[in-house]
Amino acid sequence: MTQAITSREHPAVPPDNPGGPDLERIAASAAAVDGGLLSMTDFHHWFDERRKAIRMDVRRIPFAELQRWSFQPVTGNLVHDSGRFFAVEGLRARYDGPNPASWSQPIMNQPEVGFLGILVKEFDGVLHCLMQAKAEPGNAEGLQLSPTVQATRSNYTGVHEGSAVRYLEYFTDPGKGRALTDVLLSEHGDWFYRKRNRNMVVEAVGDVPEHEDYCWLTLGQVRRLLGIPDLVNMDTRTVLACLPVGPAGGPGDGAATALTASLSAQAPAAHTLPELLRWFNAIRARSEVTVEPVPLAAVDDWVRDADEIRHTSGRHFAIVAVSVEAGNREVTGWTQPLISPRGTGVVAFLAKRINGVLHVLAHAHPEPGYVDIVELGPTVQCVPDNHAHLPPERRPRFLDAVLAARPEQILYDAVQSEEGGRFYRALSRYMVVETDEDRAVPEDYRWMTVAQLVTLLQHSNYCNIQARSLIACLQSVW
């Protein structure tokens, strides 16, 4: 797509005060919805064109039809013959707290650190993000708006024997771009074992070649698109959440004013950041969760047949296999395993105005695949169908309050997908629900401002990927 542009170069070295000028430019881009290189109408026209042009055919296959993947004879682990990409292995976990529990499960082990990167550049005085129209085999609706770069180490080192990853050099060569944010962050701790990606936003130095599968959008336009179900992919959401935030003028209603205040590091908060860190580190220090990798053949209550690996109860998730044919990827055809969840998830923040500032209720949430076992997650993070057989007192806390929310309480509500490169049609209902009730807050929950969460996001292993997605989605309503 050819776009008439004018640009202003910026130095390849960080400014003396990176939080100052960059924060102002990010805020200006976030406020620009109608003044970008493309109008929103132009974007949808371009995206519809790419949807017709980008072909990806995906079909479920039995494990016997997997190519270059096989089950190891002793461990039963499902591995690629290159020894790279990822493996499906087993994991055993034990919780020794007040309600002790132990279980084992399949889990994906992908020790590589991948790149999730958005390239930005100033046009006509406004920062724009270079976004990609990309299909993944597990996507429910096919095409999504993805980051500029979304690649594992196996991809960009050529293990897949395909073409090079486009625009990767801007994220690997410091001379071609200046990082606005760069942090290693976890992926789903229930499905990945210690998997992390390098989340980056890099400002390009020099000209950026055009490609028909990419377009330049302002930050405000990308955030606006987060209101559309299953359009902006998970990797885009996690990268956007890492950008620093600050106060900016928005709509004048009470909820928007409270959210604008929540984006300010200077706004009064229920707890100071040092108080929150002390609380969170204390929970981590006394964590009573232990995990141990085990062979896939050793997991209990899971069975394997010709088409999937599943739990005997029919709940949780399954491991399935797919065959993929794609017309515009680095590799045009392949087979692979995917995780297929059983049911649609609910990922939700309860929100509350405290002294006029919107706070969200974060949960110090343990998952067996995290490096540090516990990370900050949303108030609710579950698949309700997995808990339907339980009595009310054993269902996830606050789930019923979120599902019973009245329309006027809901600040954000859209079904979004999880990462389609490893998960098959994994959908969750992302919600932000405002409450004015004085609820008792359990010890592993705390009220926090959005600015406090984003501050923690500048460091590894604090906020999980569901919380990051919700942070990005919440900012879309401003």
Short mmCIF file of C-alpha atoms in Angstrom, two decimals:
data_model
loop_
_atom_site.label_atom_id
_atom_site.label_comp_id
_atom_site.label_asym_id
_atom_site.label_seq_id
_atom_site.Cartn_x
_atom_site.Cartn_y
_atom_site.Cartn_z
CA MET A 1 0.00 0.00 0.00
CA THR A 2 1.54 3.31 -1.06
CA GLN A 3 1.18 6.14 1.44
CA ALA A 4 2.25 9.78 0.99
CA ILE A 5 4.40 10.58 4.01
CA THR A 6 6.64 13.19 5.50
CA SER A 7 8.94 12.27 8.35
CA ARG A 8 11.16 13.83 10.95
CA GLU A 9 14.26 11.95 12.04
CA HIS A 10 15.19 11.43 15.68
CA PRO A 11 18.61 10.56 17.08
CA ALA A 12 19.62 6.94 17.47
CA VAL A 13 20.63 7.52 21.10
CA PRO A 14 18.21 7.84 24.02
CA PRO A 15 17.39 11.35 25.21
CA ASP A 16 18.61 12.51 28.60
CA ASN A 17 15.05 12.29 29.89
CA PRO A 18 13.36 9.36 28.12
CA GLY A 19 10.20 9.71 30.18
CA GLY A 20 9.66 13.33 29.10
CA PRO A 21 9.63 13.88 25.31
CA ASP A 22 8.80 10.24 24.56
CA LEU A 23 5.87 10.27 26.98
CA GLU A 24 4.49 13.41 25.36
CA ARG A 25 4.83 11.93 21.86
CA ILE A 26 3.20 8.66 22.93
CA ALA A 27 0.30 10.60 24.48
CA ALA A 28 -0.09 12.66 21.30
CA SER A 29 -0.18 9.50 19.17
CA ALA A 30 -2.71 7.94 21.55
CA ALA A 31 -4.95 10.99 21.10
CA ALA A 32 -4.71 10.88 17.28
CA VAL A 33 -7.53 8.77 15.87
CA ASP A 34 -8.63 10.83 12.87
CA GLY A 35 -5.34 12.51 11.95
CA GLY A 36 -3.14 9.58 10.90
CA LEU A 37 -1.80 8.54 7.52
CA LEU A 38 -4.89 6.37 7.12
CA SER A 39 -8.44 7.11 8.21
CA MET A 40 -10.25 4.34 10.05
CA THR A 41 -12.32 3.78 6.89
CA ASP A 42 -9.11 3.43 4.86
CA PHE A 43 -7.76 0.94 7.38
CA HIS A 44 -10.82 -1.31 7.19
CA HIS A 45 -10.71 -1.19 3.40
CA TRP A 46 -7.01 -2.22 3.46
CA PHE A 47 -7.67 -4.96 6.02
CA ASP A 48 -10.53 -6.39 3.97
CA GLU A 49 -8.22 -6.47 0.94
CA ARG A 50 -5.55 -8.32 2.90
CA ARG A 51 -8.16 -10.77 4.22
CA LYS A 52 -8.99 -11.72 0.62
CA ALA A 53 -5.32 -11.89 -0.42
CA ILE A 54 -3.80 -13.75 2.55
CA ARG A 55 -4.71 -17.40 2.37
CA MET A 56 -4.32 -19.88 5.19
CA ASP A 57 -5.99 -23.27 5.16
CA VAL A 58 -5.92 -25.16 8.46
CA ARG A 59 -7.32 -28.63 9.12
CA ARG A 60 -7.18 -30.97 12.08
CA ILE A 61 -5.18 -34.12 11.43
CA PRO A 62 -4.34 -37.24 13.44
CA PHE A 63 -0.93 -37.33 15.09
CA ALA A 64 0.22 -39.95 12.57
CA GLU A 65 0.08 -37.29 9.82
CA LEU A 66 2.44 -34.90 11.60
CA GLN A 67 5.59 -34.32 9.54
CA ARG A 68 8.93 -34.00 11.38
CA TRP A 69 7.08 -34.33 14.72
CA SER A 70 6.99 -37.57 16.70
CA PHE A 71 6.44 -39.04 20.15
CA GLN A 72 9.69 -40.13 21.80
CA PRO A 73 9.59 -43.86 22.60
CA VAL A 74 10.64 -43.63 26.29
CA THR A 75 9.34 -40.28 27.55
CA GLY A 76 6.34 -39.96 25.25
CA ASN A 77 7.27 -36.30 24.68
CA LEU A 78 6.09 -34.83 21.37
CA VAL A 79 9.14 -33.23 19.71
CA HIS A 80 10.36 -31.78 16.41
CA ASP A 81 13.17 -33.69 14.69
CA SER A 82 15.35 -30.53 14.65
CA GLY A 83 15.29 -30.40 18.45
CA ARG A 84 14.06 -26.79 18.14
CA PHE A 85 10.74 -24.93 18.08
CA PHE A 86 9.03 -26.44 21.15
CA ALA A 87 8.20 -29.78 22.73
CA VAL A 88 5.06 -31.04 24.45
CA GLU A 89 6.24 -32.51 27.74
CA GLY A 90 4.80 -33.23 31.17
CA LEU A 91 4.78 -31.21 34.38
CA ARG A 92 3.87 -32.14 37.95
CA ALA A 93 2.74 -29.40 40.37
CA ARG A 94 1.97 -29.41 44.08
CA TYR A 95 0.36 -26.78 46.30
CA ASP A 96 0.90 -27.18 50.05
CA GLY A 97 -1.25 -24.28 51.32
CA PRO A 98 -4.58 -24.28 53.19
CA ASN A 99 -6.30 -26.31 50.44
CA PRO A 100 -3.51 -28.62 49.29
CA ALA A 101 -3.64 -29.96 45.77
CA SER A 102 -1.41 -31.78 43.34
CA TRP A 103 -1.77 -32.49 39.66
CA SER A 104 0.14 -33.28 36.50
CA GLN A 105 -0.47 -32.02 32.97
CA PRO A 106 1.02 -31.63 29.49
CA ILE A 107 2.84 -28.35 28.93
CA MET A 108 4.72 -26.73 26.05
CA ASN A 109 8.43 -26.29 26.64
CA GLN A 110 9.88 -23.61 24.36
CA PRO A 111 13.07 -22.33 26.01
CA GLU A 112 13.80 -19.86 23.22
CA VAL A 113 13.23 -16.13 23.71
CA GLY A 114 11.30 -14.71 20.77
CA PHE A 115 10.75 -11.17 19.49
CA LEU A 116 7.46 -9.32 19.75
CA GLY A 117 8.16 -5.88 18.32
CA ILE A 118 6.32 -2.83 17.04
CA LEU A 119 8.29 -0.41 14.86
CA VAL A 120 7.28 3.23 15.22
CA LYS A 121 8.14 6.34 13.23
CA GLU A 122 7.00 9.94 13.21
CA PHE A 123 4.98 11.14 10.22
CA ASP A 124 3.66 14.69 10.06
CA GLY A 125 4.75 15.11 13.69
CA VAL A 126 2.79 12.09 15.00
CA LEU A 127 4.18 8.68 16.02
CA HIS A 128 2.77 5.82 13.95
CA CYS A 129 3.00 2.07 14.56
CA LEU A 130 3.86 -0.33 11.72
CA MET A 131 1.22 -3.02 12.03
CA GLN A 132 1.00 -6.32 10.16
CA ALA A 133 -1.99 -8.20 8.79
CA LYS A 134 -1.12 -11.76 9.74
CA ALA A 135 -2.90 -15.10 9.95
CA GLU A 136 -2.00 -17.80 12.46
CA PRO A 137 -3.14 -21.44 12.33
CA GLY A 138 -4.99 -21.27 15.63
CA ASN A 139 -6.88 -18.03 14.95
CA ALA A 140 -10.66 -18.40 15.08
CA GLU A 141 -11.23 -15.70 12.44
CA GLY A 142 -8.03 -16.04 10.40
CA LEU A 143 -6.44 -12.61 9.89
CA GLN A 144 -5.48 -10.34 12.79
CA LEU A 145 -3.61 -7.08 13.37
CA SER A 146 -0.19 -8.18 14.58
CA PRO A 147 3.05 -6.50 15.64
CA THR A 148 5.69 -5.59 13.06
CA VAL A 149 7.73 -8.61 14.16
CA GLN A 150 6.40 -11.76 15.81
CA ALA A 151 9.07 -14.45 15.65
CA THR A 152 10.64 -17.23 17.68
CA ARG A 153 14.39 -17.78 17.65
CA SER A 154 13.84 -20.89 15.50
CA ASN A 155 12.01 -18.69 12.97
CA TYR A 156 14.53 -15.91 12.69
CA THR A 157 17.56 -18.22 12.73
CA GLY A 158 16.12 -20.15 9.79
CA VAL A 159 15.43 -23.53 11.41
CA HIS A 160 12.10 -23.56 9.55
CA GLU A 161 14.12 -23.29 6.28
CA GLY A 162 11.88 -20.45 5.12
CA SER A 163 12.40 -16.83 4.09
CA ALA A 164 13.81 -14.18 6.44
CA VAL A 165 11.61 -12.40 9.00
CA ARG A 166 10.73 -8.99 7.56
CA TYR A 167 11.87 -5.88 9.53
CA LEU A 168 13.71 -7.97 12.14
CA GLU A 169 16.91 -5.93 11.67
CA TYR A 170 15.30 -2.89 13.31
CA PHE A 171 15.04 -4.88 16.53
CA THR A 172 18.46 -6.57 16.41
CA ASP A 173 20.66 -3.74 15.07
CA PRO A 174 20.90 -0.77 17.51
CA GLY A 175 21.98 1.46 14.63
CA LYS A 176 18.63 1.04 12.88
CA GLY A 177 16.35 1.96 15.75
CA ARG A 178 16.03 3.42 19.25
CA ALA A 179 14.15 1.36 21.84
CA LEU A 180 11.27 3.09 23.60
CA THR A 181 10.59 -0.05 25.62
CA ASP A 182 12.40 -3.40 25.83
CA VAL A 183 11.48 -6.01 28.43
CA LEU A 184 11.38 -9.81 28.76
CA LEU A 185 7.88 -10.95 29.68
CA SER A 186 6.17 -14.27 30.30
CA GLU A 187 3.53 -16.05 28.27
CA HIS A 188 0.69 -18.24 29.55
CA GLY A 189 1.98 -19.96 32.68
CA ASP A 190 -0.63 -22.73 32.55
CA TRP A 191 0.37 -23.78 29.04
CA PHE A 192 4.05 -22.80 28.65
CA TYR A 193 6.98 -23.81 30.84
CA ARG A 194 9.03 -20.68 31.60
CA LYS A 195 8.39 -19.18 28.17
CA ARG A 196 9.33 -15.52 27.70
CA ASN A 197 9.38 -13.06 24.81
CA ARG A 198 11.27 -9.85 24.30
CA ASN A 199 8.57 -7.17 24.05
CA MET A 200 9.93 -4.13 22.21
CA VAL A 201 8.80 -0.82 20.75
CA VAL A 202 11.57 0.62 18.56
CA GLU A 203 11.65 3.96 16.79
CA ALA A 204 13.10 3.54 13.30
CA VAL A 205 16.14 5.49 12.14
CA GLY A 206 16.05 6.21 8.41
CA ASP A 207 13.57 5.11 5.80
CA VAL A 208 11.42 2.02 6.29
CA PRO A 209 10.60 0.00 3.15
CA GLU A 210 6.91 -0.55 2.48
CA HIS A 211 5.15 -3.89 2.13
CA GLU A 212 1.53 -4.53 1.21
CA ASP A 213 0.85 -6.62 4.34
CA TYR A 214 1.79 -3.72 6.65
CA CYS A 215 0.30 -0.30 7.36
CA TRP A 216 1.09 2.69 9.59
CA LEU A 217 -1.47 3.49 12.30
CA THR A 218 -1.39 5.90 15.23
CA LEU A 219 -1.47 4.47 18.72
CA GLY A 220 -4.96 5.91 19.12
CA GLN A 221 -6.16 4.06 16.04
CA VAL A 222 -4.73 0.73 17.23
CA ARG A 223 -6.35 1.23 20.61
CA ARG A 224 -9.67 2.05 18.96
CA LEU A 225 -9.47 -1.28 17.12
CA LEU A 226 -9.17 -3.09 20.46
CA GLY A 227 -12.88 -2.51 20.86
CA ILE A 228 -13.55 -4.89 17.97
CA PRO A 229 -13.65 -8.57 19.02
CA ASP A 230 -10.81 -10.79 17.81
CA LEU A 231 -9.15 -8.23 15.53
CA VAL A 232 -6.01 -7.16 17.42
CA ASN A 233 -3.93 -10.19 18.35
CA MET A 234 -2.51 -11.07 21.74
CA ASP A 235 1.07 -10.19 20.83
CA THR A 236 0.06 -6.67 19.81
CA ARG A 237 -1.79 -6.23 23.10
CA THR A 238 1.15 -7.31 25.25
CA VAL A 239 3.57 -4.97 23.47
CA LEU A 240 1.18 -2.00 23.65
CA ALA A 241 0.74 -2.53 27.39
CA CYS A 242 4.46 -1.94 27.94
CA LEU A 243 4.40 1.64 26.62
CA PRO A 244 4.67 4.30 29.33
CA VAL A 245 1.43 6.13 30.03
CA GLY A 246 0.59 9.58 31.34
CA PRO A 247 -2.38 11.87 31.86
CA ALA A 248 -4.09 13.16 28.76
CA GLY A 249 -7.36 14.85 27.98
CA GLY A 250 -10.19 12.47 27.19
CA PRO A 251 -14.00 12.39 27.27
CA GLY A 252 -15.53 14.24 30.15
CA ASP A 253 -17.69 11.60 31.85
CA GLY A 254 -16.82 10.36 35.31
CA ALA A 255 -15.42 6.97 34.32
CA ALA A 256 -13.13 8.48 31.69
CA THR A 257 -11.90 11.13 34.14
CA ALA A 258 -11.17 8.44 36.71
CA LEU A 259 -9.32 6.36 34.09
CA THR A 260 -7.31 9.37 32.93
CA ALA A 261 -6.22 9.89 36.54
CA SER A 262 -5.32 6.19 36.79
CA LEU A 263 -2.86 6.65 33.91
CA SER A 264 -0.92 9.28 35.85
CA ALA A 265 2.03 8.29 38.01
CA GLN A 266 1.29 11.34 40.15
CA ALA A 267 -2.31 10.38 40.95
CA PRO A 268 -3.09 9.41 44.57
CA ALA A 269 -3.19 5.62 44.88
CA ALA A 270 -4.57 3.29 47.51
CA HIS A 271 -1.06 1.91 48.06
CA THR A 272 2.35 3.29 47.20
CA LEU A 273 4.52 1.33 44.79
CA PRO A 274 7.00 0.38 47.56
CA GLU A 275 4.08 -0.93 49.64
CA LEU A 276 2.83 -3.00 46.71
CA LEU A 277 6.30 -4.42 46.05
CA ARG A 278 6.69 -5.43 49.70
CA TRP A 279 3.29 -7.15 49.62
CA PHE A 280 4.03 -8.92 46.33
CA ASN A 281 7.52 -10.07 47.28
CA ALA A 282 6.20 -11.43 50.59
CA ILE A 283 3.64 -13.54 48.71
CA ARG A 284 6.34 -14.83 46.37
CA ALA A 285 8.65 -15.64 49.28
CA ARG A 286 6.07 -17.77 51.04
CA SER A 287 4.77 -19.43 47.89
CA GLU A 288 4.01 -23.08 48.54
CA VAL A 289 3.81 -24.19 44.91
CA THR A 290 6.44 -26.59 43.61
CA VAL A 291 6.76 -27.76 40.03
CA GLU A 292 8.77 -30.54 38.42
CA PRO A 293 9.14 -31.36 34.71
CA VAL A 294 8.26 -35.01 34.01
CA PRO A 295 7.90 -37.13 30.86
CA LEU A 296 4.64 -36.68 29.03
CA ALA A 297 4.05 -40.40 29.48
CA ALA A 298 4.10 -39.91 33.26
CA VAL A 299 1.22 -37.41 33.60
CA ASP A 300 -1.82 -38.71 35.46
CA ASP A 301 -5.42 -38.59 34.24
CA TRP A 302 -4.47 -37.71 30.66
CA VAL A 303 -4.94 -40.08 27.72
CA ARG A 304 -3.69 -40.09 24.15
CA ASP A 305 -5.61 -41.39 21.18
CA ALA A 306 -5.12 -40.97 17.43
CA ASP A 307 -6.33 -37.34 17.34
CA GLU A 308 -5.62 -35.66 20.68
CA ILE A 309 -4.18 -35.81 24.17
CA ARG A 310 -6.98 -34.98 26.61
CA HIS A 311 -7.92 -35.02 30.28
CA THR A 312 -10.14 -37.90 31.30
CA SER A 313 -12.75 -35.47 32.66
CA GLY A 314 -13.09 -33.73 29.28
CA ARG A 315 -12.14 -30.42 30.91
CA HIS A 316 -9.07 -28.13 30.75
CA PHE A 317 -7.51 -28.44 27.28
CA ALA A 318 -6.31 -30.92 24.68
CA ILE A 319 -3.20 -31.28 22.52
CA VAL A 320 -4.22 -31.54 18.86
CA ALA A 321 -2.42 -31.58 15.50
CA VAL A 322 -3.05 -29.42 12.43
CA SER A 323 -1.88 -29.17 8.84
CA VAL A 324 -1.35 -25.63 7.52
CA GLU A 325 -1.09 -24.20 4.02
CA ALA A 326 -0.24 -20.49 3.87
CA GLY A 327 0.43 -18.27 0.90
CA ASN A 328 2.41 -15.41 2.43
CA ARG A 329 4.40 -16.87 5.34
CA GLU A 330 8.13 -17.56 5.64
CA VAL A 331 7.16 -21.23 5.11
CA THR A 332 4.14 -22.02 2.93
CA GLY A 333 3.18 -25.36 4.44
CA TRP A 334 3.77 -27.29 7.66
CA THR A 335 2.20 -29.42 10.39
CA GLN A 336 2.36 -28.82 14.14
CA PRO A 337 0.74 -29.52 17.52
CA LEU A 338 -1.48 -26.89 19.17
CA ILE A 339 -3.15 -26.51 22.57
CA SER A 340 -6.94 -26.50 22.25
CA PRO A 341 -8.78 -25.12 25.33
CA ARG A 342 -12.13 -26.55 26.40
CA GLY A 343 -14.46 -23.56 26.48
CA THR A 344 -14.24 -19.78 26.37
CA GLY A 345 -12.31 -18.12 29.17
CA VAL A 346 -13.16 -15.08 31.28
CA VAL A 347 -10.39 -12.55 31.94
CA ALA A 348 -11.59 -9.61 33.99
CA PHE A 349 -10.53 -6.74 36.21
CA LEU A 350 -12.87 -5.45 38.87
CA ALA A 351 -12.38 -1.68 38.89
CA LYS A 352 -13.19 0.87 41.56
CA ARG A 353 -12.80 4.61 41.97
CA ILE A 354 -10.72 5.44 45.04
CA ASN A 355 -10.36 9.16 45.72
CA GLY A 356 -11.53 9.82 42.16
CA VAL A 357 -8.88 7.55 40.61
CA LEU A 358 -9.81 4.32 38.89
CA HIS A 359 -8.06 1.32 40.48
CA VAL A 360 -8.13 -2.28 39.28
CA LEU A 361 -8.04 -5.31 41.55
CA ALA A 362 -4.89 -7.30 40.74
CA HIS A 363 -4.37 -10.88 41.89
CA ALA A 364 -1.02 -12.38 42.87
CA HIS A 365 -1.70 -15.44 40.75
CA PRO A 366 0.42 -18.64 40.77
CA GLU A 367 0.85 -20.65 37.58
CA PRO A 368 3.18 -23.63 37.26
CA GLY A 369 4.98 -22.38 34.13
CA TYR A 370 6.15 -19.01 35.48
CA VAL A 371 9.84 -18.47 36.21
CA ASP A 372 8.93 -17.06 39.65
CA ILE A 373 5.70 -19.09 40.09
CA VAL A 374 3.62 -15.99 40.98
CA GLU A 375 2.81 -12.98 38.78
CA LEU A 376 0.19 -10.24 38.96
CA GLY A 377 -2.91 -11.23 37.05
CA PRO A 378 -6.46 -9.93 36.59
CA THR A 379 -9.12 -10.27 39.27
CA VAL A 380 -10.61 -13.22 37.40
CA GLN A 381 -8.76 -15.54 35.03
CA CYS A 382 -10.40 -18.88 34.31
CA VAL A 383 -12.50 -20.98 31.96
CA PRO A 384 -15.89 -21.14 33.75
CA ASP A 385 -16.76 -24.50 32.21
CA ASN A 386 -13.84 -26.06 34.11
CA HIS A 387 -15.47 -25.05 37.42
CA ALA A 388 -19.17 -25.60 36.66
CA HIS A 389 -19.18 -28.89 38.58
CA LEU A 390 -17.89 -27.26 41.79
CA PRO A 391 -19.97 -25.81 44.64
CA PRO A 392 -20.14 -21.97 44.74
CA GLU A 393 -17.56 -21.65 47.51
CA ARG A 394 -14.95 -23.43 45.38
CA ARG A 395 -15.54 -21.47 42.17
CA PRO A 396 -12.95 -18.79 41.27
CA ARG A 397 -13.29 -15.73 43.50
CA PHE A 398 -15.18 -12.79 42.02
CA LEU A 399 -16.25 -14.78 38.92
CA ASP A 400 -19.94 -14.61 39.77
CA ALA A 401 -19.71 -10.86 40.47
CA VAL A 402 -18.14 -10.25 37.08
CA LEU A 403 -20.65 -12.39 35.16
CA ALA A 404 -23.59 -10.74 36.99
CA ALA A 405 -22.42 -7.18 36.17
CA ARG A 406 -25.07 -4.76 34.96
CA PRO A 407 -24.50 -3.06 31.58
CA GLU A 408 -23.74 0.31 33.20
CA GLN A 409 -20.93 -1.30 35.23
CA ILE A 410 -19.06 -2.66 32.21
CA LEU A 411 -16.24 -0.42 30.98
CA TYR A 412 -14.90 -2.95 28.47
CA ASP A 413 -16.30 -6.22 27.12
CA ALA A 414 -15.01 -8.06 24.05
CA VAL A 415 -14.05 -11.60 23.14
CA GLN A 416 -10.37 -11.70 22.19
CA SER A 417 -8.13 -14.55 21.12
CA GLU A 418 -4.99 -15.85 22.72
CA GLU A 419 -1.86 -16.50 20.63
CA GLY A 420 -2.80 -18.37 17.44
CA GLY A 421 0.66 -19.75 16.73
CA ARG A 422 0.45 -22.23 19.61
CA PHE A 423 -3.22 -22.27 20.69
CA TYR A 424 -6.15 -23.52 18.62
CA ARG A 425 -9.16 -21.20 18.73
CA ALA A 426 -8.40 -20.07 22.27
CA LEU A 427 -10.92 -17.33 23.05
CA SER A 428 -11.53 -15.37 26.23
CA ARG A 429 -14.08 -12.77 27.19
CA TYR A 430 -12.02 -9.78 28.32
CA MET A 431 -13.89 -7.50 30.71
CA VAL A 432 -13.38 -4.50 32.98
CA VAL A 433 -16.26 -4.16 35.45
CA GLU A 434 -16.64 -1.16 37.72
CA THR A 435 -17.99 -1.67 41.22
CA ASP A 436 -18.78 0.68 44.08
CA GLU A 437 -19.18 -2.06 46.66
CA ASP A 438 -16.83 -2.20 49.63
CA ARG A 439 -15.83 -5.81 49.11
CA ALA A 440 -13.49 -7.64 51.41
CA VAL A 441 -10.19 -8.01 49.56
CA PRO A 442 -8.33 -11.29 50.20
CA GLU A 443 -4.65 -11.09 51.10
CA ASP A 444 -3.49 -12.11 47.62
CA TYR A 445 -5.37 -9.20 45.95
CA ARG A 446 -4.57 -5.47 45.91
CA TRP A 447 -6.11 -2.34 44.37
CA MET A 448 -3.65 -0.71 41.96
CA THR A 449 -3.73 2.11 39.41
CA VAL A 450 -3.04 1.41 35.75
CA ALA A 451 0.09 3.58 35.98
CA GLN A 452 1.45 1.39 38.79
CA LEU A 453 0.93 -1.76 36.73
CA VAL A 454 2.60 -0.19 33.68
CA THR A 455 5.54 0.87 35.86
CA LEU A 456 5.98 -2.75 36.93
CA LEU A 457 5.76 -3.77 33.28
CA GLN A 458 9.10 -2.11 32.65
CA HIS A 459 10.59 -5.08 34.52
CA SER A 460 10.39 -8.84 33.93
CA ASN A 461 8.12 -11.31 35.71
CA TYR A 462 5.66 -8.96 37.41
CA CYS A 463 2.51 -8.86 35.24
CA ASN A 464 1.13 -11.86 33.41
CA ILE A 465 -0.02 -11.81 29.82
CA GLN A 466 -3.73 -11.70 30.64
CA ALA A 467 -3.19 -8.61 32.82
CA ARG A 468 -1.15 -7.00 30.05
CA SER A 469 -3.89 -7.65 27.51
CA LEU A 470 -6.48 -6.10 29.80
CA ILE A 471 -4.29 -3.05 30.42
CA ALA A 472 -4.13 -2.47 26.66
CA CYS A 473 -7.88 -3.07 26.28
CA LEU A 474 -8.76 -0.73 29.16
CA GLN A 475 -6.81 2.09 27.56
CA SER A 476 -8.88 1.64 24.41
CA VAL A 477 -11.94 3.10 26.17
CA TRP A 478 -10.21 6.37 27.00
#
